[in-house]
PDB file of C-alpha atoms in Angstrom:
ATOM      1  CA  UNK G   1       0.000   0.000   0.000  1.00  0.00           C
ATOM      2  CA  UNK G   2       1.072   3.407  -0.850  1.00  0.00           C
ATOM      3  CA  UNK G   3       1.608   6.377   1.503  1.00  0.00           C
ATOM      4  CA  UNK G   4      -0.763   8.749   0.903  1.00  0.00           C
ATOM      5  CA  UNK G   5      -0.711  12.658   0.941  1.00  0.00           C
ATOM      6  CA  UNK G   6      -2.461  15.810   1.027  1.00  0.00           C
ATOM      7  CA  UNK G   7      -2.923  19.556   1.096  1.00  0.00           C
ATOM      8  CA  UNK G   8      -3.841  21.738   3.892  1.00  0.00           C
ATOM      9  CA  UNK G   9      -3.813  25.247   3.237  1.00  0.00           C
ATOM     10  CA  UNK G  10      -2.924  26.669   7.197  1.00  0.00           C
ATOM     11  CA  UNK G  11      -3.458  30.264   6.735  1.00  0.00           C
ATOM     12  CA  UNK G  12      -4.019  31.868   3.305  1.00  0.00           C
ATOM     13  CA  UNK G  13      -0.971  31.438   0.971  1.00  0.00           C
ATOM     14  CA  UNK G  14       0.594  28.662   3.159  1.00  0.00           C
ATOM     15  CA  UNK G  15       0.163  25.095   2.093  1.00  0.00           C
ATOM     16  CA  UNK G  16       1.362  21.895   4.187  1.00  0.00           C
ATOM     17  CA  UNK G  17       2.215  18.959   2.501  1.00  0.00           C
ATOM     18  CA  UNK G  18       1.471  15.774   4.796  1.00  0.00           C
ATOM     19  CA  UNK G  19       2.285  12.435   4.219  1.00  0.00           C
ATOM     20  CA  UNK G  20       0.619   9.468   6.054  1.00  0.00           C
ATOM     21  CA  UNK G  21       2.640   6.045   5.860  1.00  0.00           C
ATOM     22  CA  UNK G  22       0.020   2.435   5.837  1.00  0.00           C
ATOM     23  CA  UNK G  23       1.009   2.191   9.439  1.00  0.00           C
ATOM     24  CA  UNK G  24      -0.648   5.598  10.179  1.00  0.00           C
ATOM     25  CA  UNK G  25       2.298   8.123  11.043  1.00  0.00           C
ATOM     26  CA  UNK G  26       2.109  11.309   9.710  1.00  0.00           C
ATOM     27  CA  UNK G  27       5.139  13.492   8.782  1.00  0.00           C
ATOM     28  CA  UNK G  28       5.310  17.017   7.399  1.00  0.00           C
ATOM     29  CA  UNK G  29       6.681  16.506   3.737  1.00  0.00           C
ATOM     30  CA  UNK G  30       7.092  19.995   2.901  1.00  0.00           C
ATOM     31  CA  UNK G  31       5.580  23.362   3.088  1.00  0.00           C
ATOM     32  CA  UNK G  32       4.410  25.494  -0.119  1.00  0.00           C
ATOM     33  CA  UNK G  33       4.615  29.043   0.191  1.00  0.00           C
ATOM     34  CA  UNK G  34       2.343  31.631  -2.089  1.00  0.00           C
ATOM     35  CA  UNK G  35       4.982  33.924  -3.995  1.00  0.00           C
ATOM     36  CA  UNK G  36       2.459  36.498  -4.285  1.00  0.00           C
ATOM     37  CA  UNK G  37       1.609  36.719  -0.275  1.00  0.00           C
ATOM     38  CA  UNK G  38       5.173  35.678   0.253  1.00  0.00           C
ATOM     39  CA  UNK G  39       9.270  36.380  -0.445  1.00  0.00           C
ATOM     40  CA  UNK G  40      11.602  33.936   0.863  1.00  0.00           C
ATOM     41  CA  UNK G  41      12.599  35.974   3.506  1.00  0.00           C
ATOM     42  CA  UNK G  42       9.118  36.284   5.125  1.00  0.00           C
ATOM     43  CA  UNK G  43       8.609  32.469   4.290  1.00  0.00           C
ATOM     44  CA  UNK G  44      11.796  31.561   5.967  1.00  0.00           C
ATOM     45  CA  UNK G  45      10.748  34.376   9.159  1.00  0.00           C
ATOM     46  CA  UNK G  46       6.755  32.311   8.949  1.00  0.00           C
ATOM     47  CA  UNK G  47       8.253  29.108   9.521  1.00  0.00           C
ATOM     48  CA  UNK G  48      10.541  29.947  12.632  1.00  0.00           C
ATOM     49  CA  UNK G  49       7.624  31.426  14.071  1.00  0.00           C
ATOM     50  CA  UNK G  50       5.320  28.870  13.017  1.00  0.00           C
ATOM     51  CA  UNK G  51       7.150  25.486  13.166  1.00  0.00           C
ATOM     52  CA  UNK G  52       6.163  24.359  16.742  1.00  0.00           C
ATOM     53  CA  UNK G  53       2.306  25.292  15.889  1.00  0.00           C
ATOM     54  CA  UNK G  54       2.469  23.642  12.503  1.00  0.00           C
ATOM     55  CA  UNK G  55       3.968  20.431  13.768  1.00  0.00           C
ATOM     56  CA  UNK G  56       1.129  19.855  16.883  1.00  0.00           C
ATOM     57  CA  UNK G  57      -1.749  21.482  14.520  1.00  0.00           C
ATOM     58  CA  UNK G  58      -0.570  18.272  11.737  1.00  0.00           C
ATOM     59  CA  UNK G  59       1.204  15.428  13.208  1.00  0.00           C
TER      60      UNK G  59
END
């Protein structure tokens, strides 16, 4: 069986990739960032502020 994965957009213009293995665990597989809400210096800043949140919000 395949892992499977999907989108959840967390606040407008941020998009979580999650991943969810056959034996249930979830991981974090990446996180899309809108260019037009975001540079990668204010993506970079979102994520340091963000990271802890993400991670209990997802996994």
């Amino acid at each position: 069986e395949q892992e499977q994965e999907w989108v959840e957009e967390d606040v407008l213009g941020v998009y979580v990739v999650i991943q969810c293995s056959h034996s249930g665990s979830k991981k974090i597989k990446r996180l899309k960032f809108s260019r037009e809400k975001f540079n990668e210096m204010q993506a970079r800043l979102w994520w340091e502020e963000n990271r802890v949140r993400i991670h209990e919000k997802y996994i």
